[in-house]
mmCIF file of C-alpha atoms in Angstrom:
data_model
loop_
_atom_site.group_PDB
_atom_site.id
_atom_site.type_symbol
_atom_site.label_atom_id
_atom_site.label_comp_id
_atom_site.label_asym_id
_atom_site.label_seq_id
_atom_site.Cartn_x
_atom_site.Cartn_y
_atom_site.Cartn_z
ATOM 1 C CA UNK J 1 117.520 70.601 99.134
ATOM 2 C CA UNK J 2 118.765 73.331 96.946
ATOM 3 C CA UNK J 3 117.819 74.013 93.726
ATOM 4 C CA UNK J 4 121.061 73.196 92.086
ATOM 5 C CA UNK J 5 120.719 69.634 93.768
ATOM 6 C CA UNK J 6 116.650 69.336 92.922
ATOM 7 C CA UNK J 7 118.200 69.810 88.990
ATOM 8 C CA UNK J 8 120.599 67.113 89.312
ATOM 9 C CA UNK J 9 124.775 67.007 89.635
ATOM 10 C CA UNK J 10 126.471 69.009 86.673
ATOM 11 C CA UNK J 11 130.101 69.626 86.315
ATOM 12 C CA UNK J 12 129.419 73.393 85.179
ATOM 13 C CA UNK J 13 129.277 75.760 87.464
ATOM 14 C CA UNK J 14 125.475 77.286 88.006
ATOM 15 C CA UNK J 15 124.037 80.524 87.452
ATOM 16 C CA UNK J 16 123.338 81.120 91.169
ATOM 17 C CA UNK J 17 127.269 80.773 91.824
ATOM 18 C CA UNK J 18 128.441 82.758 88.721
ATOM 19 C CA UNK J 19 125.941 85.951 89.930
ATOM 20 C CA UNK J 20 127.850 85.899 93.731
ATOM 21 C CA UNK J 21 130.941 85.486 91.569
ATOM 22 C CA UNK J 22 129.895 88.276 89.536
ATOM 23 C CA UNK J 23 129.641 91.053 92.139
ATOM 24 C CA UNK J 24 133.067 90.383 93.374
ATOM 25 C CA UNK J 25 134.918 91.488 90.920
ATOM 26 C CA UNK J 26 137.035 95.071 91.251
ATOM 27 C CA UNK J 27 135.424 98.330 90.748
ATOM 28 C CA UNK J 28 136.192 99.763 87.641
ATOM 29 C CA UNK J 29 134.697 101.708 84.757
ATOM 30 C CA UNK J 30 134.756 98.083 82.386
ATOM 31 C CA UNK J 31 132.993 96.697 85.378
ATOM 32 C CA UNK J 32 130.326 99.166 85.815
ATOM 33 C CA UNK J 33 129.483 99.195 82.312
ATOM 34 C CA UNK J 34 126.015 98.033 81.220
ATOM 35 C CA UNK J 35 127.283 95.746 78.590
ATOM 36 C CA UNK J 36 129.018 93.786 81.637
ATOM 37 C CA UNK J 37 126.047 93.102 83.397
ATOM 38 C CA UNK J 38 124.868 89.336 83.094
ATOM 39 C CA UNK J 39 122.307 89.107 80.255
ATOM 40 C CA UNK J 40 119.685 87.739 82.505
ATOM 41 C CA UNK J 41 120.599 89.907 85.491
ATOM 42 C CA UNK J 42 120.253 93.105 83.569
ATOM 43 C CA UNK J 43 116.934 94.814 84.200
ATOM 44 C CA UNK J 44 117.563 97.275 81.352
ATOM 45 C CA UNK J 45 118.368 94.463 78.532
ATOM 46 C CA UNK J 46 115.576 92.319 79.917
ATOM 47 C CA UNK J 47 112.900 94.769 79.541
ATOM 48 C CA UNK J 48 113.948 95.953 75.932
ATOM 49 C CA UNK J 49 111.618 95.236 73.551
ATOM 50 C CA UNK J 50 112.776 92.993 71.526
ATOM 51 C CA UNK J 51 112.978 90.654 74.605
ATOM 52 C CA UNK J 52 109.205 90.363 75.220
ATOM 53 C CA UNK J 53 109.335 86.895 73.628
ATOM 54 C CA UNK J 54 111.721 85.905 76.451
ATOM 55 C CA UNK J 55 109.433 87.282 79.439
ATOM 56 C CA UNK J 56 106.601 85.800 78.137
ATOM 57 C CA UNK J 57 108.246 82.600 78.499
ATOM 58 C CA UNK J 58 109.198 83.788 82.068
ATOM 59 C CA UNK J 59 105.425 84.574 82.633
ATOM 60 C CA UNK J 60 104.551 81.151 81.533
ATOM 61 C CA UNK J 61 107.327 79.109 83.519
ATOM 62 C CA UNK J 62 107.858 80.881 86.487
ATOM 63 C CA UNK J 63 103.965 79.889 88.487
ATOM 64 C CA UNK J 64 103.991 76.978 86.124
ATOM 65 C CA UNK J 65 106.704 75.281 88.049
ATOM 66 C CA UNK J 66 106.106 77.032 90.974
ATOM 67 C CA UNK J 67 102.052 75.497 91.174
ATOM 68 C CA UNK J 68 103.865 71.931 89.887
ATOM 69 C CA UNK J 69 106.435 71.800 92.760
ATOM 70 C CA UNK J 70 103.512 72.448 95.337
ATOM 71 C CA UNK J 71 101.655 69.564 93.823
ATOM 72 C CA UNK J 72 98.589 71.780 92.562
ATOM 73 C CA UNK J 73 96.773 69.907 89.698
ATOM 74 C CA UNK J 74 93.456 71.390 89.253
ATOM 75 C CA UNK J 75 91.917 74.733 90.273
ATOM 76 C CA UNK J 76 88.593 76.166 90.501
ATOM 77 C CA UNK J 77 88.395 80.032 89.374
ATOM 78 C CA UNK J 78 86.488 83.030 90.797
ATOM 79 C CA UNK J 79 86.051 85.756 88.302
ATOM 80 C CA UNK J 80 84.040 88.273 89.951
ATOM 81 C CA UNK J 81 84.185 92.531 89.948
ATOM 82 C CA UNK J 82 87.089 93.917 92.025
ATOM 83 C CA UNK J 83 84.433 97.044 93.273
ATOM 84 C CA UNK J 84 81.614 94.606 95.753
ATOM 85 C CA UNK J 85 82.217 95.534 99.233
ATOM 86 C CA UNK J 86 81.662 92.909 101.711
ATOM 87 C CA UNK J 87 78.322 93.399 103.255
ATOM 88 C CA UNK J 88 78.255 96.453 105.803
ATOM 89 C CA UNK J 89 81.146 97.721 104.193
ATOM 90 C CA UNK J 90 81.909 100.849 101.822
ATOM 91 C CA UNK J 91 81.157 101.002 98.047
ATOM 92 C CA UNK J 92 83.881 102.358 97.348
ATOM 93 C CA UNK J 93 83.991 102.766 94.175
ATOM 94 C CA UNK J 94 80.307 103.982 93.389
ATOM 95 C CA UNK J 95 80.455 107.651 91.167
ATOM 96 C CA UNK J 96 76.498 107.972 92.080
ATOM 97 C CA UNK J 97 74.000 107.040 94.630
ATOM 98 C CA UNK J 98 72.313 104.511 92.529
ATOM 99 C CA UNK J 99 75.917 102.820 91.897
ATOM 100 C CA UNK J 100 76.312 102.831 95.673
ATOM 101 C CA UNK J 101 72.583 101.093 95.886
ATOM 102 C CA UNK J 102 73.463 98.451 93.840
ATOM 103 C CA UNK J 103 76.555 97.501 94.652
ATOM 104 C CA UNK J 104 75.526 97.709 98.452
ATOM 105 C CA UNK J 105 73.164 95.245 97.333
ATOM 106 C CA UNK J 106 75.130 93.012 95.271
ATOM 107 C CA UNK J 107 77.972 92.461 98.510
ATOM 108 C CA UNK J 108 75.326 89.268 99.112
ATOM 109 C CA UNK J 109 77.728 88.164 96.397
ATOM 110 C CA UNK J 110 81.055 88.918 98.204
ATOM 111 C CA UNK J 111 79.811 86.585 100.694
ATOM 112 C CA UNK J 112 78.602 83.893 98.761
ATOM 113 C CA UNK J 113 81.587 84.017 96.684
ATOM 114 C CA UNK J 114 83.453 83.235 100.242
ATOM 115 C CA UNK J 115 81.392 80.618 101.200
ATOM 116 C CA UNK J 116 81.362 78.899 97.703
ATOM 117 C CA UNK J 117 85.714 79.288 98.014
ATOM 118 C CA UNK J 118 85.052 77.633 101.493
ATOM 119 C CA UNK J 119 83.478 74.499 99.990
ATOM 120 C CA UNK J 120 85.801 73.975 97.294
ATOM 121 C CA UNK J 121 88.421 73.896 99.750
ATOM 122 C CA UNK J 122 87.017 71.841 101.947
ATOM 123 C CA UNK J 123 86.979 69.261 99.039
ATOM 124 C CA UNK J 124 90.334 70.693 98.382
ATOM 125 C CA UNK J 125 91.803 69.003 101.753
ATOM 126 C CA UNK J 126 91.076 65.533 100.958
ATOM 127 C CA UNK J 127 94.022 65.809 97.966
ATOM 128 C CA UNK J 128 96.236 67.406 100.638
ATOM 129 C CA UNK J 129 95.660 70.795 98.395
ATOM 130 C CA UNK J 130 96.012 69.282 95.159
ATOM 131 C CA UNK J 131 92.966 69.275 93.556
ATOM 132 C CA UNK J 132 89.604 72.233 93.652
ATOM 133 C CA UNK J 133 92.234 74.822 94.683
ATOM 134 C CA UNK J 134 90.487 78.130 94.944
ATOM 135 C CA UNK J 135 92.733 80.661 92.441
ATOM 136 C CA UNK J 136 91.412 84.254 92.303
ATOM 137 C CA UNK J 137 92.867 87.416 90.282
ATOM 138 C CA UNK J 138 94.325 88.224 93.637
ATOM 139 C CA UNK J 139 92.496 91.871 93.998
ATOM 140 C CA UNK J 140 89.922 93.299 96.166
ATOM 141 C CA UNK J 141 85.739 92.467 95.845
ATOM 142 C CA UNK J 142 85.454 89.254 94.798
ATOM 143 C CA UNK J 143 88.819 88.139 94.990
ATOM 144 C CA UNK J 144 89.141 89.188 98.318
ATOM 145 C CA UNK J 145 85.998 86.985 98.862
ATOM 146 C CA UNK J 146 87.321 83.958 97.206
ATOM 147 C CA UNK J 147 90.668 83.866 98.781
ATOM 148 C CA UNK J 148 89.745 84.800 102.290
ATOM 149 C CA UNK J 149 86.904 81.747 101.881
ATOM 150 C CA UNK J 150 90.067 79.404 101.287
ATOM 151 C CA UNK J 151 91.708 80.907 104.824
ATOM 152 C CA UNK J 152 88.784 80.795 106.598
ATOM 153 C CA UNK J 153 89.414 76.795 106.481
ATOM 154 C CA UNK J 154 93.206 76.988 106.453
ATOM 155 C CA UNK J 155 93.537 76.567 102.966
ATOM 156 C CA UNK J 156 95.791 77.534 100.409
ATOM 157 C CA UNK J 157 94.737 79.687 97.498
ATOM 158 C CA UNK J 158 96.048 81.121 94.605
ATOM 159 C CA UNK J 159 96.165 85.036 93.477
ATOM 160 C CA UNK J 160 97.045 85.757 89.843
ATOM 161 C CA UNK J 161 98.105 89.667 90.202
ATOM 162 C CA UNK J 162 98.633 92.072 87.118
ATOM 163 C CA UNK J 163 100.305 95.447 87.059
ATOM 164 C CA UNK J 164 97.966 97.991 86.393
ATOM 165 C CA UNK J 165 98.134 101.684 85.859
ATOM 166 C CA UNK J 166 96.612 102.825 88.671
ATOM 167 C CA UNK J 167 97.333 101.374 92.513
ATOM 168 C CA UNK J 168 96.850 97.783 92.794
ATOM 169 C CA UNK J 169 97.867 94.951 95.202
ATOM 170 C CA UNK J 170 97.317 91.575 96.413
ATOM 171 C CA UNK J 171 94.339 91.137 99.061
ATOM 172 C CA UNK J 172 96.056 89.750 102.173
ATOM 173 C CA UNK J 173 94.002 86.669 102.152
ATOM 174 C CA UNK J 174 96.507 84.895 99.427
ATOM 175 C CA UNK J 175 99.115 82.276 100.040
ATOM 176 C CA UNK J 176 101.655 84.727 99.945
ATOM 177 C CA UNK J 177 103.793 81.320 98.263
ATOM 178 C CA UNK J 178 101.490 81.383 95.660
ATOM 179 C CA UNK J 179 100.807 84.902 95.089
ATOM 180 C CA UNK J 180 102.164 85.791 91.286
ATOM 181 C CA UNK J 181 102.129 88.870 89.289
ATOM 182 C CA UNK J 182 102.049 89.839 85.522
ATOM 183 C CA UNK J 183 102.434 91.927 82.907
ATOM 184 C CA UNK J 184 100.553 89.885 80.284
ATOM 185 C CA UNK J 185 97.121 90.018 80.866
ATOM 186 C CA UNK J 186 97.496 86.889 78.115
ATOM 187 C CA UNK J 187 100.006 84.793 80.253
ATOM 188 C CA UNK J 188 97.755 85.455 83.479
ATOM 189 C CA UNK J 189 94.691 84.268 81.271
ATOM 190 C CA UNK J 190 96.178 80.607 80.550
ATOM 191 C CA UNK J 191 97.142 80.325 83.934
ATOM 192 C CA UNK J 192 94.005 80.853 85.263
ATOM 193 C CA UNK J 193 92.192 78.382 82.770
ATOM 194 C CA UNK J 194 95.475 75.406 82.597
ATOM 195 C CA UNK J 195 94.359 73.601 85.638
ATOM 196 C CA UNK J 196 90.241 74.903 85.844
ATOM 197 C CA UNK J 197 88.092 72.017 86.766
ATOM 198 C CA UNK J 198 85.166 74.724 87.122
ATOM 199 C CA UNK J 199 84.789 78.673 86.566
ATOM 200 C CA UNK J 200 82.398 80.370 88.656
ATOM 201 C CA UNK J 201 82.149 84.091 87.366
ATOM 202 C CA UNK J 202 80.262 86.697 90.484
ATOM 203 C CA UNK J 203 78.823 90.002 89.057
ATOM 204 C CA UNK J 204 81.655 92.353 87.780
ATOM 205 C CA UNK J 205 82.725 94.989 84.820
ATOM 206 C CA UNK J 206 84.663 94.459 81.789
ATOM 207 C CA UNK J 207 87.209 93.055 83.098
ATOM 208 C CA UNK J 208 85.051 89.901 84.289
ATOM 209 C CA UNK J 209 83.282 90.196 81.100
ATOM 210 C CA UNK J 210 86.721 89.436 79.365
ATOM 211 C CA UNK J 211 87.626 86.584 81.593
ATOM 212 C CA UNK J 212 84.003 85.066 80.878
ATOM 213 C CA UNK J 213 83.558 85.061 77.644
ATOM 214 C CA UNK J 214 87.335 83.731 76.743
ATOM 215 C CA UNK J 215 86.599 80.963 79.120
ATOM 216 C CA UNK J 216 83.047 80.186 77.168
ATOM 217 C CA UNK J 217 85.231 80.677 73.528
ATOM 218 C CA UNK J 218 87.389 78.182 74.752
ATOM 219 C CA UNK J 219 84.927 75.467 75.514
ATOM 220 C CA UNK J 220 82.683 76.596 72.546
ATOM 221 C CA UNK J 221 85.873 75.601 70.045
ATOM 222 C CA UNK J 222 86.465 72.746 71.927
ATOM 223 C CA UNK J 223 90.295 74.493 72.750
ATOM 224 C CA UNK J 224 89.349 73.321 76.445
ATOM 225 C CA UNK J 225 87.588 70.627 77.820
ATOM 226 C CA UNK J 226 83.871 71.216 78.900
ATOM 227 C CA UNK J 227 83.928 71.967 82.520
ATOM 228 C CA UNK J 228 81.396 73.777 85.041
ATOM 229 C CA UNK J 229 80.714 77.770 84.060
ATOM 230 C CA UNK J 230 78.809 78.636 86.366
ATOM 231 C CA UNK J 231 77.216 82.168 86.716
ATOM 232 C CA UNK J 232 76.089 83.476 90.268
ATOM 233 C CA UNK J 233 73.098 86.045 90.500
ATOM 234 C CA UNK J 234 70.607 84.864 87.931
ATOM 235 C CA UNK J 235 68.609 88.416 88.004
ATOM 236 C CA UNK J 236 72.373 90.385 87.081
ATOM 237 C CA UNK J 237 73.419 87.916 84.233
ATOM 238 C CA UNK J 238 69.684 87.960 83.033
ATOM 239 C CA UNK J 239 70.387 91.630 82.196
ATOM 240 C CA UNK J 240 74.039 91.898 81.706
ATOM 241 C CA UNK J 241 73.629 89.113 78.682
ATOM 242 C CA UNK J 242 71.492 87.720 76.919
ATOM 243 C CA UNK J 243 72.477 84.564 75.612
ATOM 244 C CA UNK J 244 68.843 83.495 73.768
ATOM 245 C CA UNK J 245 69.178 86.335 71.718
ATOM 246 C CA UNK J 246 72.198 85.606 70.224
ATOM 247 C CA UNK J 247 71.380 82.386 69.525
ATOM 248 C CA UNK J 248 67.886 83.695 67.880
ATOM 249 C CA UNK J 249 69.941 85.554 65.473
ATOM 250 C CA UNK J 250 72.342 83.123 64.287
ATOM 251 C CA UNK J 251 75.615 84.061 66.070
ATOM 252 C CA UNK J 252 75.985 80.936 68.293
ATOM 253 C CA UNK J 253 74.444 77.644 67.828
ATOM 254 C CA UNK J 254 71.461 76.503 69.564
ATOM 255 C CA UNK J 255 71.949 74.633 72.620
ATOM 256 C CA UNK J 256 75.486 76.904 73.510
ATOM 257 C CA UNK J 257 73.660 78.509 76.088
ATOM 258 C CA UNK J 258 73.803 74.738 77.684
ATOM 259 C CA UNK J 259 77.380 75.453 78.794
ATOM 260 C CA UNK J 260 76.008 77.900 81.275
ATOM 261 C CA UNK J 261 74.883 77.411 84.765
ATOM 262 C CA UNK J 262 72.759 79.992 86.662
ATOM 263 C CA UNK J 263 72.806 80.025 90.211
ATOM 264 C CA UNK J 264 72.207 82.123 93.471
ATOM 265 C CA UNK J 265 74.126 80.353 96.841
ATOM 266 C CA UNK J 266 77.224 78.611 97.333
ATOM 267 C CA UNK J 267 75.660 75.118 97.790
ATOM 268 C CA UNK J 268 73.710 75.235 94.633
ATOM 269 C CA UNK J 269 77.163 75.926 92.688
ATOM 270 C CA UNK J 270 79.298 73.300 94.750
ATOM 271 C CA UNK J 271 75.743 70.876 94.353
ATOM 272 C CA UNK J 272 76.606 71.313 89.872
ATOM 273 C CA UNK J 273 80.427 70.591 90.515
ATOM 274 C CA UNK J 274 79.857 68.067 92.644
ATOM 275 C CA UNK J 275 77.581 66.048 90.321
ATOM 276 C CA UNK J 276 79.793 66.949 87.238
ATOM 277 C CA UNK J 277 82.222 64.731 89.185
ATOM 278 C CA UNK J 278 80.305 62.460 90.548
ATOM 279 C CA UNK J 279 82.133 63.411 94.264
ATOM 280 C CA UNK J 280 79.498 62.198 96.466
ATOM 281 C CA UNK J 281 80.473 58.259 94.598
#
């Protein structure tokens, strides 16, 4: 089925047709103009400025109704850091020996990140790939981990790319059909948490710090619904935040902490998700 007939009959010719149309017409100088150019098939026009309302509408739709054609309803996220090597493999982005210590020690989390994205897609398979669908920010480290859990079982997964300035690309463990990139870091954040039925965040920088605590703001305003936050490598978080202090001196309410789960392994995450939803019933 094409998408003109998955849209329904219409009398008008569509886009699709008009753009072939388009590039037949003779050469001349009116034709090569930029002012010719189909508004939406001009690349100059539709990164202008004052068009940025328009692509973050584009942001929005185009993996919305890509994820709602496949039939994806609910997802479970790995936020993790982007620098863990596997075990046995290169830190690659230590500056020092103790950075290449530590994050030689913390791979144990690149693999239980892959194992936990194994489980939830196991679970995954009974809604034919509907439901628990493992969606990762589609990078290297943890990402890598999550998504290449998901393949290890033949599973989809999902990979939520942004342009950054430096080199970046997709791991090649993502569905490539459901592999997405962004300019909006803001657009790429409500996609991640629109269909989260549980957030497990792995060790990681800023950038997982950012993901984390937006998820927790959410469910702290009641803007989202409470779900499963679950934090893996109880002696890094420990350290990284302190969540009892904060609530000590006034700037979250006692009992906030509660929307936190600290865990070590796979099967002790999948084991809080799994009662959360009563799956065993």
């Amino acid at each position: 089925m094409t998408p003109m007939e998955k849209a329904g009959w219409t009398p008008l010719p569509h886009s699709d047709e008009d753009l072939e149309r388009s590039k037949s017409v003779p050469d001349t100088p009116q034709t090569r103009a930029e002012t010719y150019r189909l508004a939406w098939n001009d690349p100059d026009f539709m990164t202008r400025r004052e068009l940025r309302a328009v692509r973050l509408q584009l942001e929005l739709l185009k993996p919305e109704m890509i994820l709602a054609e496949r039939g994806i309803r609910s997802t479970v996220i790995l936020f993790g850091g982007a620098r863990l090597p596997e075990p046995g493999g290169e830190a690659w982005a230590a500056k020092n020996e103790t950075q290449r210590k530590n994050l030689e020690e913390n791979s144990k989390y690149y693999e239980e990140a892959r194992k936990f994205a194994r489980l939830c897609s196991r679970q995954s398979a009974a809604s034919y790939y509907r439901e628990y669908v493992v969606v990762t920010g589609g990078g290297p480290g943890v990402m890598e981990a999550g998504n290449r859990g998901a393949d290890d079982v033949g599973a989809p997964s999902i990979g939520l790319n942004i342009v950054l300035p430096h080199e970046q690309a997709p791991n090649i463990y993502v569905t490539p059909e459901l592999c997405f990139n962004f300019h909006y870091f803001a657009i790429r954040k409500m996609h991640f948490v629109m269909r989260a039925k549980a957030v497990a965040v792995f060790p990681g920088g800023f950038g997982t710090m950012d993901e984390f605590f937006e998820t927790l703001t959410l469910i702290q305003t009641g803007r989202m619904e409470r779900v499963p936050v679950i934090l893996f490598g109880k002696s890094f978080w420990k350290r990284a935040i302190d969540l009892d202090f904060l609530a000590e001196q006034g700037t979250i309410s006692p009992g906030d902490q509660d929307i936190i789960d600290f865990v070590d392994t796979a099967d002790e995450a999948w084991g809080i998700i799994s009662r959360f939803y009563k799956l065993g019933e």
